[in-house]
Each structure stands twice: as structure tokens, then as C-alpha cells.
XYZ file of C-alpha atoms in Angstrom:
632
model
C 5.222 -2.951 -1.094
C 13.314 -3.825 -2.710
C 15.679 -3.988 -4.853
C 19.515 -5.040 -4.904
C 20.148 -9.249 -5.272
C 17.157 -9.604 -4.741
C 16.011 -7.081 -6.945
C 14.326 -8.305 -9.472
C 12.954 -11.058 -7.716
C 12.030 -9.981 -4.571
C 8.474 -8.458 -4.398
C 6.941 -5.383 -1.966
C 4.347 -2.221 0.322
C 0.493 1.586 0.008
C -1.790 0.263 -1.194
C -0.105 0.142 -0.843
C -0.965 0.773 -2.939
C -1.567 -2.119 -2.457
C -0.790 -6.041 -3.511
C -0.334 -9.786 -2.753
C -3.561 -9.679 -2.470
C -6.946 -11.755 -3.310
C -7.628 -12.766 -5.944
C -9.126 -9.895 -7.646
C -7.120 -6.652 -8.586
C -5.330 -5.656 -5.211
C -5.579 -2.109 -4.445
C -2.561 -0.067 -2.671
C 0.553 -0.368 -2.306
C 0.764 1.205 -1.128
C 1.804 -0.256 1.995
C 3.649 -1.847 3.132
C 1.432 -2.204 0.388
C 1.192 -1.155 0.971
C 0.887 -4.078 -1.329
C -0.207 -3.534 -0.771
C -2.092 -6.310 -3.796
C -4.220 -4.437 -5.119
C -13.920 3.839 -11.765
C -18.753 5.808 -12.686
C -20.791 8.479 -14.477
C -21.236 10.268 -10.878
C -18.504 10.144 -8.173
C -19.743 7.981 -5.036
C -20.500 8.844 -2.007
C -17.262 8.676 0.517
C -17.456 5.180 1.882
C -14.728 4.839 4.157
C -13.328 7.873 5.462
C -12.518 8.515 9.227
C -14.217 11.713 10.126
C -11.747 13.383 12.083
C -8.060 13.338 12.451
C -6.660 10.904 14.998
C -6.781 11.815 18.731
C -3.020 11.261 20.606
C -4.676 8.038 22.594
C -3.905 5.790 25.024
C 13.581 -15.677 -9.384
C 11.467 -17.310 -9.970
C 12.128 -21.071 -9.764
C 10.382 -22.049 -6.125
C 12.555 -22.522 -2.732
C 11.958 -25.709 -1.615
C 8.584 -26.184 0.914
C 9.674 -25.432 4.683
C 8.325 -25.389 7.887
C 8.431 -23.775 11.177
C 6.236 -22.870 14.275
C 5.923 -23.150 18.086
C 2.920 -25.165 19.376
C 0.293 -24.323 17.288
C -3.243 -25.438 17.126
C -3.890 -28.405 14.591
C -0.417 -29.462 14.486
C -0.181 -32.877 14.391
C -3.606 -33.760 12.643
C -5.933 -32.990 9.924
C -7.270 -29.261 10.404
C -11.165 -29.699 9.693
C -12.064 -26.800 6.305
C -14.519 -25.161 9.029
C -11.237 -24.240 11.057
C -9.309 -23.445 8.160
C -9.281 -19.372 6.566
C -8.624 -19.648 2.814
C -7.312 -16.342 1.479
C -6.269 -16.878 -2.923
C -3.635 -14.205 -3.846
C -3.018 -13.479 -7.424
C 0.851 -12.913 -7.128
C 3.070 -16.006 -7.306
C 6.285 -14.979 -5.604
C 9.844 -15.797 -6.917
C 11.886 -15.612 -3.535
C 9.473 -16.923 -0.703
C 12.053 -17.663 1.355
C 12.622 -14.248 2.309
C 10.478 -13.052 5.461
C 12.777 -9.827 5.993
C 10.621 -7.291 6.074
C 12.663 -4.549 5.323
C 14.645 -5.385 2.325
C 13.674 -3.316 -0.864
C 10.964 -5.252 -2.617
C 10.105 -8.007 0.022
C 6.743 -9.053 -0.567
C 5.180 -9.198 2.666
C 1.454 -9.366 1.657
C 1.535 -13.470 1.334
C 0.909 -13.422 5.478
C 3.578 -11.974 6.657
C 2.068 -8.349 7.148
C -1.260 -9.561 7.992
C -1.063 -12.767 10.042
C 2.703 -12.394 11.846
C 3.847 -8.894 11.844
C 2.300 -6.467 14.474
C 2.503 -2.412 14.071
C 2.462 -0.755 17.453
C -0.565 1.257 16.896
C -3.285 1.319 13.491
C -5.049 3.865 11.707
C -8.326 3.144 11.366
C -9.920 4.984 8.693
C -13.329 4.074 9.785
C -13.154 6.436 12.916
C -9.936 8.681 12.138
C -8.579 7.166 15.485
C -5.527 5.421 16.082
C -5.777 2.408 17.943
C -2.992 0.720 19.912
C -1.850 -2.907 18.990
C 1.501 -3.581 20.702
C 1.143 -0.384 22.459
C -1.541 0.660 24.045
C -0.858 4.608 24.295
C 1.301 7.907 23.206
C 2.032 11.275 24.368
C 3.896 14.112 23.272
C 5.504 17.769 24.325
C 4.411 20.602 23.513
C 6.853 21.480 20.685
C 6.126 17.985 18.719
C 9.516 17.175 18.887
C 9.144 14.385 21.789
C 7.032 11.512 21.853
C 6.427 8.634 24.562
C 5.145 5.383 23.582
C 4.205 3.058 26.426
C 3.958 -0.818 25.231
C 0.667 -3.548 26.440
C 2.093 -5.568 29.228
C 2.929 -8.984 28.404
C 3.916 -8.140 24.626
C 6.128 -11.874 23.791
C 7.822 -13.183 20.648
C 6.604 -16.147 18.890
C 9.154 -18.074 20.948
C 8.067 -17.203 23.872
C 10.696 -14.429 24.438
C 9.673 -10.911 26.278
C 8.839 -8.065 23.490
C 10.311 -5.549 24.821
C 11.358 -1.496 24.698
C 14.909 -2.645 23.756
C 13.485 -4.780 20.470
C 11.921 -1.391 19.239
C 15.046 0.757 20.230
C 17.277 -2.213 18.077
C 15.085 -1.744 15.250
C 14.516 1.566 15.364
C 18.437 2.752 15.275
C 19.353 -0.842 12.894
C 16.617 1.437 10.438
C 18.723 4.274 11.182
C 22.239 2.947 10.321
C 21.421 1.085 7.364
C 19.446 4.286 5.703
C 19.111 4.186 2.862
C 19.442 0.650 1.997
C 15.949 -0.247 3.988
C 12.024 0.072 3.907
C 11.410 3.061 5.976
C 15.334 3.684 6.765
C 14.823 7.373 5.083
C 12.206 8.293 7.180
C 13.663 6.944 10.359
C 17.499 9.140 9.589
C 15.180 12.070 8.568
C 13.269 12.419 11.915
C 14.660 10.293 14.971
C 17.663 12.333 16.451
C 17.659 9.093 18.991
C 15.061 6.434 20.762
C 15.564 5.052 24.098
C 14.024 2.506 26.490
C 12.553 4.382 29.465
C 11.842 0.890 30.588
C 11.119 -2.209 29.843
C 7.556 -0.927 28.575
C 8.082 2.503 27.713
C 10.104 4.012 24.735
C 11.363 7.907 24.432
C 11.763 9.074 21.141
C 13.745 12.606 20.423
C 12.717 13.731 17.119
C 15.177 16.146 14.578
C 12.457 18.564 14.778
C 8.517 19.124 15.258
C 6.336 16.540 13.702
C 2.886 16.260 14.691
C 2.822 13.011 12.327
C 5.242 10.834 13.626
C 3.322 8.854 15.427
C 0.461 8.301 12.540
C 2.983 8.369 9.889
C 5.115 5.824 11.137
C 4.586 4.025 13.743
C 0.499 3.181 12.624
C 0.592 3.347 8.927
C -1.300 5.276 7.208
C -1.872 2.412 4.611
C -0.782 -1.071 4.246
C 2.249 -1.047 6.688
C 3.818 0.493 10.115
C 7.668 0.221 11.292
C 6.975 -3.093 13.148
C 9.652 -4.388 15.679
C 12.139 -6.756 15.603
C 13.366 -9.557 17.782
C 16.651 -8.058 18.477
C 18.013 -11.090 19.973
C 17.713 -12.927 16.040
C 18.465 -10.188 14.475
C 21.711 -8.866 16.781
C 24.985 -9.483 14.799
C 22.829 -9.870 11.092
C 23.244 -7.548 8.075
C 19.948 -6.762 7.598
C 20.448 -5.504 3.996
C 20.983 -9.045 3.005
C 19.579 -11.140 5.916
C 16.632 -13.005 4.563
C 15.545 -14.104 8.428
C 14.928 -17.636 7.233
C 12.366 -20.046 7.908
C 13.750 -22.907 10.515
C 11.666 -25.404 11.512
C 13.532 -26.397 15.036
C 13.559 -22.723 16.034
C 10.309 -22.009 14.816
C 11.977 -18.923 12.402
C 10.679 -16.639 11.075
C 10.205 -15.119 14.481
C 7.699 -12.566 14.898
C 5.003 -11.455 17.268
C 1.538 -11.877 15.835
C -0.945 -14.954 16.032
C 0.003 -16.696 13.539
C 3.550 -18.592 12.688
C 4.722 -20.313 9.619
C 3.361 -23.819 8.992
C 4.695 -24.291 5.273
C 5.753 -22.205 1.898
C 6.347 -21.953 -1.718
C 6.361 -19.620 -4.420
C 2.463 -20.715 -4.998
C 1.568 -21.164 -1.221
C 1.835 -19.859 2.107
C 0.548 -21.680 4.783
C 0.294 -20.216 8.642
C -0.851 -22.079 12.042
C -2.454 -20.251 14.863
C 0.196 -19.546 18.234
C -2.361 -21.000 20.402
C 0.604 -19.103 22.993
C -0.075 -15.730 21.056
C 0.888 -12.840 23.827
C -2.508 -11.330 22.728
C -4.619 -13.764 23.871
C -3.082 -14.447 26.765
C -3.027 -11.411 28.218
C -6.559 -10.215 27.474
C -5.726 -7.422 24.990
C -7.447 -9.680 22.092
C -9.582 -12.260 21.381
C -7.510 -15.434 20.068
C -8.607 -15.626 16.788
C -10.880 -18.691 15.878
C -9.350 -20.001 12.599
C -6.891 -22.614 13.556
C -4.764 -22.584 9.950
C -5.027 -19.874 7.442
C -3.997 -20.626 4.047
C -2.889 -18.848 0.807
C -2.461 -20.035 -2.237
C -1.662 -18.554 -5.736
C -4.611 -18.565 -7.994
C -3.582 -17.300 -11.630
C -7.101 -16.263 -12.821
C -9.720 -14.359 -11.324
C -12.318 -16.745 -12.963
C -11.023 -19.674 -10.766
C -10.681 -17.514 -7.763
C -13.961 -16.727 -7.993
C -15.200 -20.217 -8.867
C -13.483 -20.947 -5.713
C -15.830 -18.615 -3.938
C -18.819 -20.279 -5.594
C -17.358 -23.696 -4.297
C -16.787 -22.516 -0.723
C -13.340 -23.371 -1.254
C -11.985 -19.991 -0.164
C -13.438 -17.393 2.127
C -12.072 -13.927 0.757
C -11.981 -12.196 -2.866
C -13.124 -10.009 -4.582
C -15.301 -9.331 -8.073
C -13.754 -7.035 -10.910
C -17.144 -5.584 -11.419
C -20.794 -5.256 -9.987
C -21.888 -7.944 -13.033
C -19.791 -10.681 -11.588
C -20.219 -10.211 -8.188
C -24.431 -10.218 -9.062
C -22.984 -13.668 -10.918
C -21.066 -14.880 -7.840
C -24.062 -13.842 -5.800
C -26.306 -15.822 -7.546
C -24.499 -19.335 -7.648
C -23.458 -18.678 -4.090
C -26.034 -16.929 -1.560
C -23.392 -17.373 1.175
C -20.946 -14.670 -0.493
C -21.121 -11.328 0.885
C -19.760 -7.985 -0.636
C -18.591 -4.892 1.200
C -21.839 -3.306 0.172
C -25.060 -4.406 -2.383
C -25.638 -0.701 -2.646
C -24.199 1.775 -5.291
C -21.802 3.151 -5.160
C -20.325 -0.817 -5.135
C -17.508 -1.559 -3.689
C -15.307 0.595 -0.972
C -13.384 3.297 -2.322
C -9.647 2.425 -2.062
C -7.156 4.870 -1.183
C -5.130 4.925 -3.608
C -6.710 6.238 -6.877
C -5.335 4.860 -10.386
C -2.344 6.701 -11.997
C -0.191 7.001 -15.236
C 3.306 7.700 -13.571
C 5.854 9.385 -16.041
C 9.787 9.233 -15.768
C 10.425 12.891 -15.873
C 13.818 11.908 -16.689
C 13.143 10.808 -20.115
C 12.526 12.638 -22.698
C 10.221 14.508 -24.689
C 8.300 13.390 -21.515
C 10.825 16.059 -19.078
C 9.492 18.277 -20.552
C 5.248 19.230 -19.065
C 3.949 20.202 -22.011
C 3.615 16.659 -23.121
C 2.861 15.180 -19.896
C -0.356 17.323 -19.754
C -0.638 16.214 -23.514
C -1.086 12.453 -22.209
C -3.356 13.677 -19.766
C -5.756 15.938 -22.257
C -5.310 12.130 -23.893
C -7.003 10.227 -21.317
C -10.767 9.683 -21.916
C -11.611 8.887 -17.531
C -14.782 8.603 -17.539
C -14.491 5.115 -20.370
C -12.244 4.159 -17.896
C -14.688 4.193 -15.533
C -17.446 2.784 -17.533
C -15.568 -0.006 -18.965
C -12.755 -1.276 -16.760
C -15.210 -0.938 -14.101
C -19.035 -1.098 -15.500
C -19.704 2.414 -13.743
C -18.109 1.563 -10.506
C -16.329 4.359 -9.025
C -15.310 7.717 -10.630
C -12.522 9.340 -12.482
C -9.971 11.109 -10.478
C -8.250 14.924 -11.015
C -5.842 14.233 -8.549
C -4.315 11.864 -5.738
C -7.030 12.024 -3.300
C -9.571 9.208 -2.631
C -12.827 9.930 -2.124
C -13.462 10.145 1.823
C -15.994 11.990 3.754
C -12.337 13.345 5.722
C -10.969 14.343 2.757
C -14.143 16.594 1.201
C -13.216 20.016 2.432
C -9.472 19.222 0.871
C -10.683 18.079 -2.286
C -13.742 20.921 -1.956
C -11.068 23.388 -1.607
C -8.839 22.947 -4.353
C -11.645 21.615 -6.874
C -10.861 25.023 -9.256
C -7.347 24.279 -9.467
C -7.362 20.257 -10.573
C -10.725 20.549 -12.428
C -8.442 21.243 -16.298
C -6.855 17.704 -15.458
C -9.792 15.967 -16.005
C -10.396 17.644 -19.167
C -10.309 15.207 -21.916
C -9.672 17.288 -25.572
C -7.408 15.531 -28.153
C -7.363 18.783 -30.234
C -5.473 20.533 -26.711
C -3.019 16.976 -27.000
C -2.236 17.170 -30.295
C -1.605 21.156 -29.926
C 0.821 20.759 -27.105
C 2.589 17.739 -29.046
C 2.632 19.677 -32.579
C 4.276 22.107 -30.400
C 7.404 20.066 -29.384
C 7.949 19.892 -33.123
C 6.221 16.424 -33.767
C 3.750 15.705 -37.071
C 0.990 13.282 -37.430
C 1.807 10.883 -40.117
C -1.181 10.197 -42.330
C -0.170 7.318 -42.936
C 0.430 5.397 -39.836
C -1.895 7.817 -37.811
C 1.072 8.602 -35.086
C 3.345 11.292 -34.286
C 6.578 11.838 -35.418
C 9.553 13.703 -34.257
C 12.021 16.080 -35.770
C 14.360 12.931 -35.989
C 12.379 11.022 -38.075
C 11.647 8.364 -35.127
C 7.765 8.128 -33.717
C 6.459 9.096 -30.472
C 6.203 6.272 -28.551
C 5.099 5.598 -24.991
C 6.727 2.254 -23.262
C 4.129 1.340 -20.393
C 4.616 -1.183 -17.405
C 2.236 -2.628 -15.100
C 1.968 -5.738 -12.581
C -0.112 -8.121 -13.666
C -3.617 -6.526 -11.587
C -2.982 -3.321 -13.264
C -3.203 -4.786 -16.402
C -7.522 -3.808 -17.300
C -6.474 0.012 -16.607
C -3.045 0.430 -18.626
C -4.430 -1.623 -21.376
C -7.229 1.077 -21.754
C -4.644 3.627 -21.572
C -2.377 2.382 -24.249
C -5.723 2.254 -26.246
C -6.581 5.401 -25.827
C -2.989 7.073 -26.155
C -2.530 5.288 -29.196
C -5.632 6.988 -30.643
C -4.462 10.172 -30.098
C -1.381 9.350 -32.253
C 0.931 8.204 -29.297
C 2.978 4.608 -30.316
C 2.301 3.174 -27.121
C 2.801 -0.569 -26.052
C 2.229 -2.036 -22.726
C 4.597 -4.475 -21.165
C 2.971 -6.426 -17.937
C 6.206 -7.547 -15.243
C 5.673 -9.434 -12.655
C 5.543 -7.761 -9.178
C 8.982 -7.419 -8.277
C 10.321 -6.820 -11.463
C 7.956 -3.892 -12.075
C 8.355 -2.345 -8.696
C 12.771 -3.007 -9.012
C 12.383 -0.999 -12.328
C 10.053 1.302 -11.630
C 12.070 1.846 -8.165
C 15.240 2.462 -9.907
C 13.761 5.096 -12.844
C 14.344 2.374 -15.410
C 10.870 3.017 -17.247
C 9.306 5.568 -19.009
C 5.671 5.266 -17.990
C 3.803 2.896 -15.474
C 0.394 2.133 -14.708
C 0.077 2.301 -10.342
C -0.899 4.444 -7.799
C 1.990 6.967 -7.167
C 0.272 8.866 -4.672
C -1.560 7.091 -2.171
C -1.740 7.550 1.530
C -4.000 10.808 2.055
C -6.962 9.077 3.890
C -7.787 11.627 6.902
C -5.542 14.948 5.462
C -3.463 15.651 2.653
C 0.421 15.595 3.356
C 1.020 12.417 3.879
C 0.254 11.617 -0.298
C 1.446 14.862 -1.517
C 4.931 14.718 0.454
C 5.804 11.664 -2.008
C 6.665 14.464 -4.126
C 9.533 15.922 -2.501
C 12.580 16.699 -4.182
C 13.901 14.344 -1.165
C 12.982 10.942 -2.530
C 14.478 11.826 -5.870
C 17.447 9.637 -6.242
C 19.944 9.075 -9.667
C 18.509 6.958 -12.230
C 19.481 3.552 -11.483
C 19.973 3.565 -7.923
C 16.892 1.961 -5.799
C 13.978 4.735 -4.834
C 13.065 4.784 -1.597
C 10.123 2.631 -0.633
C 7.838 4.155 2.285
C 4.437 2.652 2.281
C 3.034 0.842 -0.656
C 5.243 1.581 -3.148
C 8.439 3.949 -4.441
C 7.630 7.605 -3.481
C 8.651 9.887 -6.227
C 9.002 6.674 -8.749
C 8.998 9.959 -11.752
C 11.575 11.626 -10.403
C 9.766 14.776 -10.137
C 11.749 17.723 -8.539
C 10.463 21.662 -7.390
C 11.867 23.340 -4.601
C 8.970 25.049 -4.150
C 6.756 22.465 -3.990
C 8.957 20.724 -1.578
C 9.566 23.752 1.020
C 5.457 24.086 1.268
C 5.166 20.237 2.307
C 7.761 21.058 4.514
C 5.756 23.621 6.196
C 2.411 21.583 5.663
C 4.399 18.837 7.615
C 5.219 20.833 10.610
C 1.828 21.894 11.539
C -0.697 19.948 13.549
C -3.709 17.672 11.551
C -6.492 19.856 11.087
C -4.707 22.996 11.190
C -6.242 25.759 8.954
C -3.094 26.922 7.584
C -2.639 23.618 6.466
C -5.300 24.262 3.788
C -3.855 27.549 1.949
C -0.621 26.018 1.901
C -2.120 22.409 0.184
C -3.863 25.060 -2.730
C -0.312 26.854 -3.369
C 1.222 23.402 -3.209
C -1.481 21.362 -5.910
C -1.449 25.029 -7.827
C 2.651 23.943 -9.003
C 1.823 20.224 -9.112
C -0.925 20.669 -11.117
C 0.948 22.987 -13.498
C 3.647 20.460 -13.556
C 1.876 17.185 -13.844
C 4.378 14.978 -12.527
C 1.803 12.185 -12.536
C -1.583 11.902 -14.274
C -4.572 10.789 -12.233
C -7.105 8.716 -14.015
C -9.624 6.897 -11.826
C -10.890 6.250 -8.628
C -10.500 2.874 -6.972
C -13.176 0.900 -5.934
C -12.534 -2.350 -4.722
C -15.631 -5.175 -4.770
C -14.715 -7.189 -2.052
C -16.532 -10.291 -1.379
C -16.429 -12.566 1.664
C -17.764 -15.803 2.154
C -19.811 -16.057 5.197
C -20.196 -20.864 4.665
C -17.566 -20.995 7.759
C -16.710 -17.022 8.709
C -18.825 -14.210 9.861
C -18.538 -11.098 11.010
C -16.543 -9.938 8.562
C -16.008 -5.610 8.174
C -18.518 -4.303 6.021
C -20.147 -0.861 5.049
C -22.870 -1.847 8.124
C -20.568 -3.351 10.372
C -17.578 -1.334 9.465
C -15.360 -1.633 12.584
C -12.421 -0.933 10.872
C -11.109 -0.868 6.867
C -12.471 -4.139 4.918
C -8.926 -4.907 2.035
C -7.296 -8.531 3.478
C -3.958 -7.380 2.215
C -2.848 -4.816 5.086
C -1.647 -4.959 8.500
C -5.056 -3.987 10.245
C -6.338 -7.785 8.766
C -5.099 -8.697 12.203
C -8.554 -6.610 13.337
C -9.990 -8.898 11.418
C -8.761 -12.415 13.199
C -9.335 -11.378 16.321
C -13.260 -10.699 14.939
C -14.154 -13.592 12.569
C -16.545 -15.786 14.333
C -16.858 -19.456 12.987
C -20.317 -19.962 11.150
C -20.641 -23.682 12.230
């Protein structure tokens, strides 16, 4: 947001993150991330937070360049730049041939998740509601343990084909069978007992037990991805562990439902046409959306993407801090940002992390894990990976308006994790039996061998783990930072095969808390070596961390209704052991300075037209086609 032959080369997910993203750092994933893509002296104001919780409502050598699509708008001649959306991404991807969704480490944030792909319903974090996409409504019994989703009319395939109750049933129970070995597989065998087609349109699905979440969990996504539906009549007969659903011009593969189909690809581009037959459009349910081509290349730099910006040669990206966006701003007066006014930049929801293998040792043990986080100076974070943009972070929460009385209520019990005091670090690590060396200024154990700290990150983590290496190493910590690319880091990190990464561990909490603090169950813990199971945005449990206690109090946070006041006590007794434990250190918020260019698009999401959650690198972009307006 993905492992196995494809493993290391196959990329994501929120988030999620958080991922193949602009041009700038991505931020979740987190979803699918989730890839997702891709922090100030005073913590911002919330910026995007829905205000109540939703209402039930209606390798890399490059595979040779292919193409594919139905009749698509442009085809056939030269597609004007005014009709064309440019969206850079800063992750060049080893296997693009692969446009299975579900595999372990797919990346699905070059197009696939926002321009083909459709969820049934989306959160939308700007309102707390859920909003219907394929469907248009939901229902449930009394005990939680039913639900009815009822599908739009008209809902077709990019061939033309009926969408239909049975496609969601086939993918639904193909999730089911193949669990674990698929994205979202673990959650489907955990809580669908069975799904069947009512009718054509409406789908009944029998649940293992109450779950007031299901719907919002699962079937809208609570960050970069949903379970989307698949064509079961390409998919019928396929192993879809290893079926890469491949590209074919003369069928017009990949087939999916959205507005958008395949025009070309490579490992540096990814180029889509508009379904000018999209079932969307046709039926009324959505504008068609006015780009006729959207294109995505890889851009290795952020300096070119945002020269590209400057040159009104793309229309979406992003600024690393408020200095070069005021930089952009100035050579460019066309390029818009999320917002001008501090706090810059939205708040992403998936907060900054140092994730630690629990598995390894000396780092098992929690004493030194709070020892690297008594290490970690936030707040120069936050002032120099980010010029003052943002704030640090105690915990896993973003910063939402929904998410105050959470983060209000347990403020006593995260506020030591903030603390930064390298006399408490070196304590706790003098404690395990280690000595500073005077002369090499680091730590050294019992066995005559230093204390050292191996730290990954993907390439748009890179600003944030390089100040953490800097600042571990200070504190007499031998640590090195090693930057993998995409897939590699998330196969690794997946399987337990690290010791410490730079990512965002526990994203997903946008409107309540379970959904980020259930990546902590003992559940998703699997043996070293063997691939973690991906949700939204990224591995859940990547450290490995395991307390029964912890995990029987999400359990019972999980069966009770959004909003629920017991939910609240049981969150405090819940943070209380994690933040005893420390199974993952929180550093920073996340804000993300997005920047739009407005030369050929308008009407793009933004803090005063905020119709739904700005990042390009999620599912809900499709909001965003079906709003653009052309500028000339």
C-alpha cells in the first residue's frame, strides 16, 4: 500500500499511509495507501477532520510499454495539454505490469486506485459521512451482525459488461478462500460468515459477529483504499495469488469499472484515457469527468517536479515546506496550495513513526524502546524537516477536530512520550548493561559489540529518518539509515526482516480511534519471515508487538457502536499498556503542502472549498474527476 515472487519488486496501500504519489513526500499508506505515496512550535488547528461519525446512508528492469482501452476520448489523435491531467509521482515501479490489486505489495497508487478502481462507498473526512460510489445505500439489524448493501443502477465494467451483486459476492468469498495470501483476505475470513446476491442490485452480508464498522472499515476505506469488486467473469478460473490481470490491448485488460482505462505503461509512466462509456456518466450518478487523458510520469527529484509546476507542465504536487511553496508561488501565480494560511498544509492522517522489530533484540525488550524515544528531539523535527509546519506527535492520532475529545482524553497518559531527556535514555540503556565509550562516543554492550540501530525508509521518508539517525546517534546509538525502494522496504518490513523503519505504523484513526489502534492486535502478528498482513496503507503490526490485554480491549472497543461513550474508558486502559509498552515511537505530525495548478484545472478541494479530502494518491481522487472544471 505484497510480497511472495513478486516480493521484492512489487510495490503497495494507508496512507496509506500513503504513496505513489506526487511528487513531493506522499503521505499514508496507508491505504490502499494507503500508498498510499506519501511537523511546528504550536500544534495546528485540526484542518480536516469530519465532525461526526458517519451516518448508515443511503524488478526493476521495465515491462515493455502496452496498451489497452475501450473507446476512449482522444484516441486516435493528438490530445490538446488543456485536455490532458498531469499528475508526477516520485516512485518508479519495478513490475508495472501487474494491475492485481490484491497481491501483497501491488502498487496501485500509479492510477490504478484513483482513476480505474471504484470502492462501493467513501469516507469523507470532510463531513464524517460516508458517501456511496458504486452503491448508493446500506442498512443493518439491530445486533450489527447483518448488513444490506443495495448497488446504483446501471453499475457496468469497462467492457461494457453489467456490474453486478454476483461480481461483489465472487470477490468477496475469492478474498475469503485465499486468506491469508491477499490484501484484505484477513479481514474478510475474520468477519464475513457468508455474502449473497439478494439480486442483481442488492448484496446480504452475514457477519461472524457484531460490527458496527464493517461497512466504514471495509467496504469505504477509512484511508487510501476500500475492498473494490472484481469482474468475476476475468477473474473466474484465475489464481489470484499469482494472477497479475494483465494489460491486453484487444480486450481492453485491465478491466475495471472507473472512468478511466489504460492507454499505455512503464516502470516511469502510466498513462490512462477517459471511458467516454463510463457507467457513471451515463447513468447520471456523476459528472463525466472533463480531462480527456491523465498522465503520470516518474519524476526523480522534487526540484524538477516542482519546476514542472512553475512550467505548467503538470497540474498536481506538492512543496516540502512553506519556503518553497512561497518560491513556487512566486514564479507561478497560477499554483494554488491547500491553504496560504498557517497552519500550512492539511494535516495528514497518518502521523510520522519510528517502528521497532520487537523481535530483535536489546530492542524486545521496552526499556530501550522508550530509550529511543526519550532520544528523539520532535520538536527539531518539526522545525527543520518541516520549517515549523505541523507539530510533533505523542501518539498515532492526527490532529482532527473529530479526534479532539480522544486525544483530549488521554493527553495525561501519552504526554511522557514526548518527553525528550537524553540523561532518562542513557539511564534506561546503562541499565541493560551497555557503557558509553569515550572514545567513539557510543554505547557498548556486555559483548564487546556497539549498540547499533539499522534504519529503513522509502525513498519520501528519507528527510525524517535521516534526522532520526542524527539524533540517535548523538545520544550514543550506532545508527545508519538504509533508503529501499518501495517494494523492497514494504516486502521487508512486511516480513519482520528489519530492525527499525521510518513510516507511519498507525494510521487510519480519522473520525474515532479503533480503527489505528486495532493494528496492534496480537492478530496481525505473524512468524518472522512470513508476509504481514497488509490492510490499508501499509503492514499492520509491521513490530510484531503482542499483549493480550491490549488486544481483548480493541476487541471490545470494536464491538460497540462509533461514538459510544464506553468506547472512551476502554481507548485510556488500552493507550495506558501501549504507552507503557511503546511498540512504536511517534515523532511528528504530517502536514502535507499540496499545491495544484489552476493554468488548465479548477476547482480543485481546498481548505475553502473542501468538498471532500485534498491527497491525489487515494481512491476518493475519483471525487476529484468528476469536479475539475477545465480553466480554458
Amino acid at each position: 500500500m505484497r510480497r511472495r515472487w513478486f516480493g521484492a519488486l512489487v510495490l503497495i496501500v494507508l496512507l496509506a499511509a500513503c504513496g505513489g504519489a506526487p511528487a513531493s513526500p506522499p503521505t499514508s499508506a496507508p491505504a490502499a495507501a494507503p500508498a498510499a505515496t506519501a511537523a511546528p512550535a504550536a500544534a495546528p488547528a485540526a484542518t480536516a477532520a469530519p465532525a461526526a461519525a458517519p451516518a448508515a446512508t443511503a524488478a526493476p528492469a521495465a515491462a515493455p510499454a502496452a496498451t489497452a482501452a475501450p473507446a476512449a476520448a482522444g484516441a486516435g489523435g493528438t490530445v490538446a495539454r488543456k485536455d490532458i491531467l498531469v499528475i508526477p509521482s516520485n516512485v518508479n515501479i519495478p513490475a508495472p505490469d501487474i494491475w492485481n490489486p490484491y497481491i501483497p505489495g501491488t502498487f496501485i497508487l500509479q492510477g490504478m486506485n484513483q482513476n480505474m478502481m471504484e470502492p462501493l462507498f467513501m469516507l469523507n473526512y470532510e463531513t464524517g459521512k460516508i458517501d456511496g460510489w458504486l452503491a448508493e445505500s446500506y442498512s443493518n439489524n439491530d445486533a450489527l451482525d447483518e448488513w444490506t448493501v443495495k448497488l446504483r443502477p446501471g453499475t457496468e465494467w469497462s467492457d461494457g459488461k453489467p456490474l453486478t451483486s454476483d461480481d461483489v459476492v465472487f470477490t468477496i468469498n475469492m478474498l475469503k478462500q485465499y486468506a491469508p495470501q491477499l490484501n484484505w483476505s484477513g479481514a474478510v475470513k475474520q468477519w464475513v460468515k457468508s455474502v449473497e446476491a439478494v439480486d442483481d442490485r442488492t448484496l446480504k452480508f452475514t457477519l461472524t459477529g457484531p460490527n458496527p464498522r464493517f461497512v466504514m472499515e471495509n467496504l469505504a476505506g477509512t484511508t487510501s483504499q476500500a475492498i473494490v469488486p472484481l469482474p468475476k467473469h476475468i477473474w473466474e478460473g484465475q489464481d489470484p495469488v499469482t494472477f497479475k490481470n494483465p494489460a491486453d490491448a484487444k480486450t481492453g485488460a485491465p478491466i475495471f469499472s472507473g472512468p478511466y482505462v489504460v492507454k499505455s505503461f512503464s516502470s516511469t509512466e502510466f498513462d490512462y484515457k477517459r471511458n467516454d462509456n463510463w457507467w457513471g456518466a451515463k447513468t447520471g450518478a456523476f459528472k463525466l469527468p472533463a480531462p480527456l487523458e491523465i498522465r503520470r510520469p516518474w519524476v526523480a527529484d522534487n526540484a524538477t517536479a516542482g519546476q514542472m509546476l512553475v512550467n505548467n507542465e503538470s497540474d498536481v504536487g506538492g512543496a516540502d515546506t512553506p519556503s518553497i511553496l512561497k518560491s513556487l508561488q512566486a514564479q507561478n501565480p497560477k499554483l494554488l496550495s491547500y491553504t496560504d494560511k498557517p497552519p500550512i498544509g492539511w494535516i495528514d492522517p497518518c502521523p510520522r513513526m519510528l517502528t521497532v522489530n520487537t523481535t530483535v533484540k536489546p530492542w524486545d525488550k521496552k526499556e530501550m524502546r522508550w530509550a529511543l524515544s526519550y532520544a528523539m528531539n520532535r520538536q527539531q523535527i518539526v522545525d527543520v524537516v518541516n520549517e515549523g509546519a505541523g507539530a510533533t506527535s505523542s501518539f498515532i492520532f492526527p490532529d482532527y477536530k473529530a479526534m479532539k475529545p480522544y486525544q483530549d482524553a488521554i493527553k495525561d497518559i501519552i504526554a511522557p512520550i514526548g518527553e525528550f531527556n537524553l540523561d532518562k535514555s542513557h539511564k534506561l540503556i546503562e541499565g541493560q548493561g551497555y557503557k558509553l565509550d569515550a572514545g567513539t562516543g557510543k554505547y557498548v554492550g556486555p559483548d564487546g559489540k556497539p549498540l547499533s540501530l539499522d534504519i529503513v525508509a522509502p525513498p519520501f521518508m528519507e528527510p525524517w529518518a535521516r534526522m532520526v539517525v542524527q539524533q540517535l546517534n548523538a545520544d550514543g546509538i550506532d545508527a545508519a539509515l538504509r533508503t529501499l525502494e518501495w517494494g523492497i522496504f514494504r516486502d521487508q518490513t512486511g516480513r519482520g526482516q528489519f530492525q527499525a523503519a521510518t513510516d507511519w505504523d498507525g494510521c487510519g484513526s480519522v473520525i474515532e480511534p479503533w480503527f489505528g489502534m486495532q493494528r496492534y492486535h496480537k492478530k496481525w502478528v505473524n512468524p518472522v519471515g512470513t508476509a504481514g498482513t497488509e490492510y490499508v496503507d501499509n503492514t499492520s503490526n509491521a513490530g510484531r508487538w503482542s499483549n493480550d490485554k491490549y488486544s481483548e480491549l480493541i476487541d471490545q472497543m470494536g464491538s460497540l457502536p462509533v461514538g459510544d461513550p464506553k468506547v472512551t474508558d476502554l481507548m485510556k486502559q488500552a493507550v495506558t499498556i501501549w504507552a507503557d509498552e511503546m511498540p512504536d515511537i511517534p515523532l511528528v505530525q504530517t502536514p502535507a503542502i499540496l499545491v495544484w495548478n489552476t493554468t488548465y484545472w479548477t476547482n480543485w478541494p481546498t481548505a475553502d472549498n473542501n468538498y471532500i479530502q485534498p491527497p491525489g494518491w487515494w481512491e476518493h481522487f475519483l471525487r476529484h474527476l468528476v469536479e475539475l472544471k477545465p480553466a480554458q
